[in-house]
Amino acid sequence: MSALLQVSDLSMRFGGLVAVDNVALTVKPQQVVSIIGPNGAGKTTIFNCLSGFYRASGGQVRFKEQLISGMPGFKIARLGMVRTFQHVRLFKEMTVLENLLVAQHRHLNTHFLAGLFKTPAFRRAERQGLELAHYWLEKVQLTCVANRSADNLSYGQQRRLEIARCMATRPQLLMLDEPAAGLNPNETHELNHLICDLRDNEGVSILLIEHDMKLVMGISDYIYVVNQGRPLAQGTSEQVRSNKDVINAYLGDVEHH
Ligand SMILES: Nc1ncnc2c1ncn2[C@@H]1O[C@H](COP(=O)(O)OP(=O)(O)OP(=O)(O)O)[C@@H](O)[C@H]1O
């Protein structure tokens, strides 16, 4: 099985601080891959480099075998690699449904004149966009609040809407930055199901940053551990859980807090 995402020698420096140092990782089709590590280990910086928010200081990133290092975020998203953020970012003044329609603008916006004259092709694209939006609302259990403004959703609902909005862009790789942060145990349990559903039934791969170890260990096909910007260990849940370096890094982290 060839890789969907292949990262090698990734480095990111902020002045004198090396936040990411020679990180390599691979995500294959229909895999859940997690990046874990203590606070400040460099996880979000890795995400920012992969998704085009930062220009990495070094290394190569290939998505579907295409070199995407240095590409701006919107182009990477267009290729089918999209992300969520540690802090929810939605169009808060829009309704839930509108958030999902806006996400599809690239698929919906046919030619300006087609929109003006409402050609059959334009109307078909519009109908398909609406169908897809409703499909994802159903999946993330937000159908009943479709016409509510995103601002009025609970935190857990906003998190689910963010994932649905990413999915409405029809990606192949979904990057989730701490999706369980701030969720209650029930919501985390539902998130667990949703991520597995995305992998098993929607055919996407997930790259996950998460501190909830129960969630990570339960759903990851493969795990990369980073510490102080550097790769520390990698493997299956069982391999990582029993790795001495990993245990030490986490115990050290606990002792510092
Ligand atoms: N834009 C920036 N400018 C300067 N330093 C930064 C910047 N972004 C991150 N850093 C530093 O890089 C290091 C890694 O931070 P990063 O946020 O990637 O860690 P993390 O593993 O995601 O942490 P957490 O689990 O707490 O979210 C930290 O020392 C941080 O202060």
Coordinates of C-alpha atoms and ligand atoms in Angstrom, one line a residue:
M1 CA 0.0 0.0 0.0
S2 CA 1.6 3.3 -1.0
A3 CA 1.7 6.3 1.3
L4 CA -0.9 9.0 1.2
L5 CA 1.3 11.3 3.2
Q6 CA 5.1 11.0 3.4
V7 CA 7.1 13.3 5.6
S8 CA 10.9 13.2 5.9
D9 CA 13.5 15.3 7.8
L10 CA 10.9 17.9 8.8
S11 CA 12.5 20.7 10.8
M12 CA 11.2 24.0 12.0
R13 CA 13.2 26.7 13.8
F14 CA 12.0 29.8 15.5
G15 CA 15.1 31.9 15.8
G16 CA 17.3 29.8 18.1
L17 CA 14.6 27.4 19.1
V18 CA 14.4 24.2 17.2
A19 CA 10.7 23.3 17.6
V20 CA 10.7 20.4 15.2
D21 CA 13.9 18.4 14.5
N22 CA 14.1 15.8 11.8
V23 CA 10.6 14.4 12.1
A24 CA 9.5 11.7 9.7
L25 CA 6.1 10.1 9.4
T26 CA 3.9 8.2 7.0
V27 CA 0.1 8.0 6.7
K28 CA -1.3 5.3 4.5
P29 CA -4.8 5.2 3.0
Q30 CA -7.6 4.5 5.5
Q31 CA -5.3 4.8 8.5
V32 CA -5.7 6.7 11.8
V33 CA -2.2 7.9 12.7
S34 CA -1.5 9.9 15.9
I35 CA 1.2 12.2 17.0
I36 CA 1.6 12.3 20.7
G37 CA 4.1 13.9 23.1
P38 CA 4.3 16.1 26.2
N39 CA 3.2 19.8 26.1
G40 CA 5.4 21.9 23.9
A41 CA 6.8 18.8 22.1
G42 CA 6.2 20.4 18.7
K43 CA 3.0 18.6 17.6
T44 CA 1.0 21.7 16.5
T45 CA 4.1 23.1 14.8
I46 CA 4.3 19.8 12.8
F47 CA 0.7 20.3 11.8
N48 CA 1.3 23.9 10.8
C49 CA 4.2 22.9 8.6
L50 CA 2.3 20.1 7.0
S51 CA -0.8 22.1 6.3
G52 CA 1.1 25.1 4.8
F53 CA 0.5 27.5 7.8
Y54 CA 4.2 27.6 8.4
R55 CA 7.0 27.3 5.8
A56 CA 9.2 24.5 7.3
S57 CA 12.9 25.3 7.7
G58 CA 13.7 21.9 6.2
G59 CA 12.4 18.6 5.0
Q60 CA 10.1 17.2 2.4
V61 CA 6.3 16.6 2.5
R62 CA 4.7 14.5 -0.1
F63 CA 0.9 14.1 -0.4
K64 CA -0.3 11.6 -3.0
E65 CA 3.3 11.5 -4.2
Q66 CA 3.3 15.2 -5.0
L67 CA 5.8 17.4 -3.3
I68 CA 3.8 20.0 -1.3
S69 CA 6.5 21.5 0.9
G70 CA 6.3 25.3 0.7
M71 CA 2.8 25.2 -0.9
P72 CA 0.2 27.6 0.6
G73 CA -2.5 26.2 2.8
F74 CA -5.4 26.7 0.4
K75 CA -3.6 24.8 -2.3
I76 CA -2.9 21.9 0.1
A77 CA -6.5 21.9 1.2
R78 CA -7.6 21.8 -2.5
L79 CA -5.4 18.7 -3.0
G80 CA -7.5 17.0 -0.3
M81 CA -5.6 17.5 2.9
V82 CA -7.6 19.6 5.4
R83 CA -7.3 20.4 9.1
T84 CA -9.1 21.5 12.2
F85 CA -7.6 23.8 14.8
Q86 CA -6.9 23.5 18.6
H87 CA -9.4 26.3 19.0
V88 CA -12.6 25.9 17.0
R89 CA -12.7 28.2 13.9
L90 CA -16.1 28.5 12.4
F91 CA -18.1 31.2 10.5
K92 CA -19.9 31.9 13.8
E93 CA -22.5 34.4 12.3
M94 CA -23.6 31.9 9.7
T95 CA -26.0 29.0 10.2
V96 CA -24.7 25.5 10.6
L97 CA -26.0 24.6 7.1
E98 CA -24.3 27.7 5.6
N99 CA -21.0 26.7 7.1
L100 CA -21.2 23.4 5.2
L101 CA -22.2 25.1 2.0
V102 CA -19.5 27.7 2.1
A103 CA -17.0 24.8 2.6
Q104 CA -17.9 23.5 -0.7
H105 CA -17.6 26.7 -2.7
R106 CA -14.9 25.2 -4.9
H107 CA -17.3 22.4 -6.0
L108 CA -20.4 24.7 -6.1
N109 CA -19.1 27.8 -7.8
T110 CA -19.4 27.0 -11.4
H111 CA -19.0 29.8 -13.8
F112 CA -20.3 33.3 -12.8
L113 CA -22.7 33.4 -15.8
A114 CA -23.9 29.9 -15.0
G115 CA -24.9 31.2 -11.6
L116 CA -26.5 34.3 -13.0
F117 CA -28.6 32.3 -15.5
K118 CA -29.1 29.3 -13.1
T119 CA -28.1 26.8 -15.8
P120 CA -29.0 23.2 -15.3
A121 CA -25.3 22.4 -14.5
F122 CA -25.4 25.1 -11.8
R123 CA -28.6 24.0 -10.3
R124 CA -27.4 20.4 -10.3
A125 CA -24.2 21.4 -8.5
E126 CA -26.2 23.4 -6.0
R127 CA -28.5 20.4 -5.3
Q128 CA -25.6 18.1 -4.8
G129 CA -23.9 20.6 -2.4
L130 CA -27.1 20.7 -0.4
E131 CA -27.4 16.9 -0.3
L132 CA -23.8 16.6 0.8
A133 CA -24.3 19.2 3.5
H134 CA -27.3 17.3 4.9
Y135 CA -25.4 14.0 4.7
W136 CA -22.7 15.4 7.0
L137 CA -25.2 17.1 9.3
E138 CA -26.9 13.7 9.8
K139 CA -23.5 12.0 10.4
V140 CA -22.5 14.4 13.1
Q141 CA -26.0 14.6 14.5
L142 CA -26.5 18.3 13.8
T143 CA -29.6 18.0 11.5
C144 CA -31.9 19.4 14.3
V145 CA -29.8 22.6 14.6
A146 CA -29.1 23.1 10.8
N147 CA -30.7 26.6 10.8
R148 CA -29.2 27.8 14.1
S149 CA -26.2 30.1 13.9
A150 CA -23.0 28.3 14.6
D151 CA -22.4 30.7 17.5
N152 CA -25.4 29.2 19.4
L153 CA -24.1 25.6 19.4
S154 CA -22.6 23.9 22.4
Y155 CA -18.9 23.4 22.4
G156 CA -19.2 19.8 21.5
Q157 CA -21.5 20.6 18.6
Q158 CA -19.1 23.2 17.3
R159 CA -16.3 20.7 17.3
R160 CA -18.5 18.2 15.3
L161 CA -19.5 21.0 12.9
E162 CA -15.8 21.7 12.3
I163 CA -15.2 18.1 11.4
A164 CA -18.3 18.0 9.1
R165 CA -17.2 21.2 7.4
C166 CA -13.8 19.7 6.7
M167 CA -15.5 16.5 5.3
A168 CA -17.8 18.6 3.1
T169 CA -14.6 19.6 1.1
R170 CA -14.3 15.9 0.2
P171 CA -10.7 15.4 1.6
Q172 CA -8.6 12.2 1.6
L173 CA -6.6 13.2 4.7
L174 CA -8.2 14.9 7.7
M175 CA -5.9 16.4 10.3
L176 CA -7.4 16.9 13.7
D177 CA -5.7 19.0 16.3
E178 CA -6.8 17.9 19.8
P179 CA -10.5 17.2 18.8
A180 CA -11.3 15.8 22.2
A181 CA -10.1 18.9 24.2
G182 CA -13.0 20.3 26.2
L183 CA -15.4 17.4 25.4
N184 CA -17.2 15.4 28.1
P185 CA -16.8 11.6 28.3
N186 CA -19.9 11.0 26.2
E187 CA -18.9 13.4 23.5
T188 CA -15.4 11.8 23.4
H189 CA -17.0 8.4 23.0
E190 CA -19.0 9.7 20.1
L191 CA -15.9 11.3 18.6
N192 CA -14.2 7.9 18.8
H193 CA -17.0 6.4 16.8
L194 CA -17.0 9.2 14.3
I195 CA -13.3 8.9 13.6
C196 CA -13.5 5.2 13.1
D197 CA -16.5 5.7 10.8
L198 CA -14.6 8.2 8.7
R199 CA -11.8 5.7 8.3
D200 CA -13.8 2.6 7.8
N201 CA -16.8 3.9 5.8
E202 CA -15.7 7.2 4.2
G203 CA -12.3 6.0 3.2
V204 CA -10.3 8.9 4.6
S205 CA -7.1 8.8 6.6
I206 CA -6.8 10.8 9.9
L207 CA -3.8 12.4 11.3
L208 CA -4.5 13.1 14.9
I209 CA -2.9 15.2 17.7
E210 CA -4.5 14.3 21.0
H211 CA -3.8 14.3 24.7
D212 CA -6.6 11.9 25.6
M213 CA -4.6 8.6 25.7
K214 CA -7.6 6.4 26.0
L215 CA -8.9 7.8 22.7
V216 CA -5.4 7.6 21.0
M217 CA -4.7 4.1 22.1
G218 CA -8.1 2.9 21.2
I219 CA -8.3 4.2 17.6
S220 CA -4.8 4.6 16.3
D221 CA -3.3 2.2 13.7
Y222 CA 0.1 3.8 14.2
I223 CA 1.5 6.3 16.7
Y224 CA 4.5 8.7 16.5
V225 CA 5.8 10.1 19.8
V226 CA 7.7 13.3 19.7
N227 CA 9.6 14.9 22.6
Q228 CA 11.3 18.3 22.5
G229 CA 10.8 18.4 18.8
R230 CA 12.5 15.1 18.1
P231 CA 11.1 11.7 17.3
L232 CA 11.1 9.6 20.4
A233 CA 9.3 6.4 19.4
Q234 CA 6.8 5.0 17.0
G235 CA 4.7 1.9 16.6
T236 CA 1.3 0.4 17.4
S237 CA -0.5 1.3 20.6
E238 CA 0.9 -1.8 22.4
Q239 CA 4.5 -1.0 21.3
V240 CA 4.3 2.7 22.3
R241 CA 2.6 2.0 25.6
S242 CA 5.3 -0.3 26.7
N243 CA 8.2 1.8 25.4
K244 CA 10.5 2.9 28.3
D245 CA 11.5 6.3 26.7
V246 CA 7.8 7.1 26.2
I247 CA 7.0 6.3 29.8
N248 CA 9.9 8.4 31.0
A249 CA 9.0 11.4 28.8
Y250 CA 5.4 11.4 30.1
L251 CA 6.4 10.9 33.7
G252 CA 8.9 13.8 33.3
D253 CA 6.0 15.8 31.9
V254 CA 3.8 15.0 34.9
E255 CA 6.6 15.9 37.3
H256 CA 7.0 19.3 35.7
H257 CA 3.3 20.3 36.3
Ligands
LIG1 N1 5.1 30.9 16.2 C1 6.0 30.5 17.1 N2 7.0 31.3 17.4 C2 8.0 30.9 18.3 N3 7.9 29.8 19.0 C3 6.9 28.9 18.7 C4 5.9 29.2 17.8 N4 5.0 28.2 17.7 C5 5.5 27.3 18.6 N5 6.6 27.7 19.2 C6 7.4 27.0 20.2 O1 7.7 25.7 19.6 C7 7.6 24.7 20.6 C8 6.6 23.6 20.2 O2 5.3 24.2 20.4 P1 4.0 23.4 19.8 O3 2.8 24.3 20.1 O4 4.2 22.9 18.5 O5 3.9 22.2 20.9 P2 2.7 21.1 21.1 O6 3.4 19.8 21.2 O7 1.7 21.3 20.1 O8 2.2 21.6 22.5 P3 0.8 21.4 23.2 O9 0.6 19.9 23.4 O10 0.9 22.1 24.5 O11 -0.3 22.0 22.3 C9 7.3 25.4 21.9 O12 8.5 25.6 22.6 C10 6.6 26.7 21.5 O13 6.8 27.7 22.4

